Amino acid sequence: MGYELTEFEKEMEQNLLEMKDKLQAKLSKSDNDFRNLVGSTGPGDSVDVASDDLASKKMEAIGKIDAGHLNAINQALVRIRNGKYGVCAMCGKKIPEDRLRAIPYALLCMPCKRKSEHR
């Protein structure tokens, strides 16, 4: 018999799946927008080319951030299924539900998060 999810874990799993769907749709749209931008780059003045280059770099950076969030969401979903969701990866203590409601893919409790940011 596998791990049985608590009501809180079921709620968080649903939230994470919704976040994942929205993020995947956003990434897909960004990918299409990027392809359109690259495809529309033709002969133009240097201001147009520079503007297009800046826009493509911005879209690429946003895509990397979103891909990182998607990865964190997927990892949280795995932790839910493995019965390790809500356990701090540094100290092993339980992450408060309030923190998980705010950031459902959080890996660290707040004290450990602060420590990791000061390194």
PDB file of C-alpha atoms in Angstrom:
ATOM      1  CA  MET A   1       0.000   0.000   0.000  1.00  0.00           C
ATOM      2  CA  GLY A   2       1.346   3.444  -0.964  1.00  0.00           C
ATOM      3  CA  TYR A   3       1.567   6.659   0.968  1.00  0.00           C
ATOM      4  CA  GLU A   4      -1.851   8.181   1.740  1.00  0.00           C
ATOM      5  CA  LEU A   5      -2.018  11.944   1.235  1.00  0.00           C
ATOM      6  CA  THR A   6      -3.333  14.221   3.962  1.00  0.00           C
ATOM      7  CA  GLU A   7      -6.049  16.762   3.129  1.00  0.00           C
ATOM      8  CA  PHE A   8      -3.436  19.526   3.202  1.00  0.00           C
ATOM      9  CA  GLU A   9      -1.189  17.594   0.786  1.00  0.00           C
ATOM     10  CA  LYS A  10      -4.147  17.009  -1.544  1.00  0.00           C
ATOM     11  CA  GLU A  11      -4.910  20.735  -1.466  1.00  0.00           C
ATOM     12  CA  MET A  12      -1.281  21.642  -2.153  1.00  0.00           C
ATOM     13  CA  GLU A  13      -1.045  19.054  -4.929  1.00  0.00           C
ATOM     14  CA  GLN A  14      -4.084  20.621  -6.612  1.00  0.00           C
ATOM     15  CA  ASN A  15      -2.580  24.116  -6.223  1.00  0.00           C
ATOM     16  CA  LEU A  16       0.736  22.936  -7.659  1.00  0.00           C
ATOM     17  CA  LEU A  17      -0.961  21.245 -10.620  1.00  0.00           C
ATOM     18  CA  GLU A  18      -2.879  24.456 -11.373  1.00  0.00           C
ATOM     19  CA  MET A  19       0.341  26.485 -11.109  1.00  0.00           C
ATOM     20  CA  LYS A  20       2.053  23.997 -13.421  1.00  0.00           C
ATOM     21  CA  ASP A  21      -0.715  24.244 -16.044  1.00  0.00           C
ATOM     22  CA  LYS A  22      -0.626  28.062 -16.003  1.00  0.00           C
ATOM     23  CA  LEU A  23       3.159  28.142 -16.213  1.00  0.00           C
ATOM     24  CA  GLN A  24       3.276  25.643 -19.070  1.00  0.00           C
ATOM     25  CA  ALA A  25       0.716  27.720 -20.983  1.00  0.00           C
ATOM     26  CA  LYS A  26       2.760  30.869 -20.318  1.00  0.00           C
ATOM     27  CA  LEU A  27       5.983  29.166 -21.449  1.00  0.00           C
ATOM     28  CA  SER A  28       4.277  27.911 -24.595  1.00  0.00           C
ATOM     29  CA  LYS A  29       2.985  31.413 -25.398  1.00  0.00           C
ATOM     30  CA  SER A  30       6.418  32.924 -24.682  1.00  0.00           C
ATOM     31  CA  ASP A  31       8.010  30.346 -26.969  1.00  0.00           C
ATOM     32  CA  ASN A  32       5.572  31.251 -29.760  1.00  0.00           C
ATOM     33  CA  ASP A  33       6.123  34.979 -29.166  1.00  0.00           C
ATOM     34  CA  PHE A  34       9.889  34.429 -29.278  1.00  0.00           C
ATOM     35  CA  ARG A  35       9.627  32.479 -32.545  1.00  0.00           C
ATOM     36  CA  ASN A  36       7.481  35.249 -34.049  1.00  0.00           C
ATOM     37  CA  LEU A  37       9.972  37.889 -32.915  1.00  0.00           C
ATOM     38  CA  VAL A  38      12.930  35.992 -34.352  1.00  0.00           C
ATOM     39  CA  GLY A  39      11.010  35.217 -37.537  1.00  0.00           C
ATOM     40  CA  SER A  40      10.024  38.844 -38.052  1.00  0.00           C
ATOM     41  CA  THR A  41      13.580  40.139 -37.782  1.00  0.00           C
ATOM     42  CA  GLY A  42      14.424  41.390 -41.205  1.00  0.00           C
ATOM     43  CA  PRO A  43      16.245  44.311 -42.671  1.00  0.00           C
ATOM     44  CA  GLY A  44      15.544  47.383 -40.601  1.00  0.00           C
ATOM     45  CA  ASP A  45      17.283  50.248 -38.971  1.00  0.00           C
ATOM     46  CA  SER A  46      19.686  49.680 -36.091  1.00  0.00           C
ATOM     47  CA  VAL A  47      17.142  50.887 -33.520  1.00  0.00           C
ATOM     48  CA  ASP A  48      14.649  48.211 -34.628  1.00  0.00           C
ATOM     49  CA  VAL A  49      17.328  45.510 -34.517  1.00  0.00           C
ATOM     50  CA  ALA A  50      18.548  46.628 -31.081  1.00  0.00           C
ATOM     51  CA  SER A  51      14.984  46.765 -29.782  1.00  0.00           C
ATOM     52  CA  ASP A  52      14.239  43.266 -31.114  1.00  0.00           C
ATOM     53  CA  ASP A  53      17.484  41.972 -29.588  1.00  0.00           C
ATOM     54  CA  LEU A  54      16.616  43.470 -26.205  1.00  0.00           C
ATOM     55  CA  ALA A  55      13.104  42.005 -26.363  1.00  0.00           C
ATOM     56  CA  SER A  56      14.431  38.560 -27.250  1.00  0.00           C
ATOM     57  CA  LYS A  57      16.959  38.652 -24.387  1.00  0.00           C
ATOM     58  CA  LYS A  58      14.227  39.724 -21.970  1.00  0.00           C
ATOM     59  CA  MET A  59      11.941  36.904 -23.161  1.00  0.00           C
ATOM     60  CA  GLU A  60      14.792  34.406 -22.824  1.00  0.00           C
ATOM     61  CA  ALA A  61      15.507  35.541 -19.242  1.00  0.00           C
ATOM     62  CA  ILE A  62      11.828  35.321 -18.295  1.00  0.00           C
ATOM     63  CA  GLY A  63      11.672  31.869 -19.870  1.00  0.00           C
ATOM     64  CA  LYS A  64      14.610  30.689 -17.753  1.00  0.00           C
ATOM     65  CA  ILE A  65      12.970  31.972 -14.558  1.00  0.00           C
ATOM     66  CA  ASP A  66       9.666  30.324 -15.467  1.00  0.00           C
ATOM     67  CA  ALA A  67      11.449  27.070 -16.349  1.00  0.00           C
ATOM     68  CA  GLY A  68      13.096  27.168 -12.910  1.00  0.00           C
ATOM     69  CA  HIS A  69       9.697  27.625 -11.258  1.00  0.00           C
ATOM     70  CA  LEU A  70       8.295  24.752 -13.322  1.00  0.00           C
ATOM     71  CA  ASN A  71      11.142  22.522 -12.172  1.00  0.00           C
ATOM     72  CA  ALA A  72      10.531  23.494  -8.529  1.00  0.00           C
ATOM     73  CA  ILE A  73       6.820  22.719  -8.929  1.00  0.00           C
ATOM     74  CA  ASN A  74       7.578  19.314 -10.446  1.00  0.00           C
ATOM     75  CA  GLN A  75       9.966  18.523  -7.590  1.00  0.00           C
ATOM     76  CA  ALA A  76       7.301  19.508  -5.046  1.00  0.00           C
ATOM     77  CA  LEU A  77       4.812  17.172  -6.737  1.00  0.00           C
ATOM     78  CA  VAL A  78       7.342  14.332  -6.459  1.00  0.00           C
ATOM     79  CA  ARG A  79       7.879  15.132  -2.760  1.00  0.00           C
ATOM     80  CA  ILE A  80       4.114  14.965  -2.183  1.00  0.00           C
ATOM     81  CA  ARG A  81       3.961  11.502  -3.759  1.00  0.00           C
ATOM     82  CA  ASN A  82       7.033  10.356  -1.788  1.00  0.00           C
ATOM     83  CA  GLY A  83       5.641  11.560   1.536  1.00  0.00           C
ATOM     84  CA  LYS A  84       8.433  14.138   1.935  1.00  0.00           C
ATOM     85  CA  TYR A  85       6.447  17.273   1.158  1.00  0.00           C
ATOM     86  CA  GLY A  86       6.703  20.018   3.752  1.00  0.00           C
ATOM     87  CA  VAL A  87       9.989  18.781   5.228  1.00  0.00           C
ATOM     88  CA  CYS A  88      12.873  21.264   5.190  1.00  0.00           C
ATOM     89  CA  ALA A  89      15.702  20.036   2.961  1.00  0.00           C
ATOM     90  CA  MET A  90      18.328  21.531   5.314  1.00  0.00           C
ATOM     91  CA  CYS A  91      17.219  20.818   8.868  1.00  0.00           C
ATOM     92  CA  GLY A  92      14.572  18.128   8.321  1.00  0.00           C
ATOM     93  CA  LYS A  93      11.947  19.974  10.366  1.00  0.00           C
ATOM     94  CA  LYS A  94       8.376  20.512   9.220  1.00  0.00           C
ATOM     95  CA  ILE A  95       7.824  23.605   7.074  1.00  0.00           C
ATOM     96  CA  PRO A  96       4.827  25.558   8.441  1.00  0.00           C
ATOM     97  CA  GLU A  97       1.631  25.289   6.394  1.00  0.00           C
ATOM     98  CA  ASP A  98       1.439  29.097   6.104  1.00  0.00           C
ATOM     99  CA  ARG A  99       4.775  29.120   4.274  1.00  0.00           C
ATOM    100  CA  LEU A 100       3.705  26.283   1.997  1.00  0.00           C
ATOM    101  CA  ARG A 101       0.433  28.046   1.215  1.00  0.00           C
ATOM    102  CA  ALA A 102       2.430  31.139   0.216  1.00  0.00           C
ATOM    103  CA  ILE A 103       5.090  29.195  -1.725  1.00  0.00           C
ATOM    104  CA  PRO A 104       3.814  25.647  -2.360  1.00  0.00           C
ATOM    105  CA  TYR A 105       7.159  24.514  -3.793  1.00  0.00           C
ATOM    106  CA  ALA A 106       9.264  25.800  -0.855  1.00  0.00           C
ATOM    107  CA  LEU A 107      12.186  23.527   0.015  1.00  0.00           C
ATOM    108  CA  LEU A 108      13.317  25.297   3.169  1.00  0.00           C
ATOM    109  CA  CYS A 109      11.761  26.547   6.387  1.00  0.00           C
ATOM    110  CA  MET A 110      12.238  30.290   6.999  1.00  0.00           C
ATOM    111  CA  PRO A 111      15.195  29.987   9.419  1.00  0.00           C
ATOM    112  CA  CYS A 112      17.077  27.798   6.923  1.00  0.00           C
ATOM    113  CA  LYS A 113      16.056  30.059   4.024  1.00  0.00           C
ATOM    114  CA  ARG A 114      17.543  33.056   5.868  1.00  0.00           C
ATOM    115  CA  LYS A 115      20.744  31.100   6.582  1.00  0.00           C
ATOM    116  CA  SER A 116      21.066  30.088   2.929  1.00  0.00           C
ATOM    117  CA  GLU A 117      20.627  33.702   1.775  1.00  0.00           C
ATOM    118  CA  HIS A 118      23.401  34.947   4.063  1.00  0.00           C
ATOM    119  CA  ARG A 119      25.993  32.549   2.702  1.00  0.00           C
TER     120      ARG A 119
END
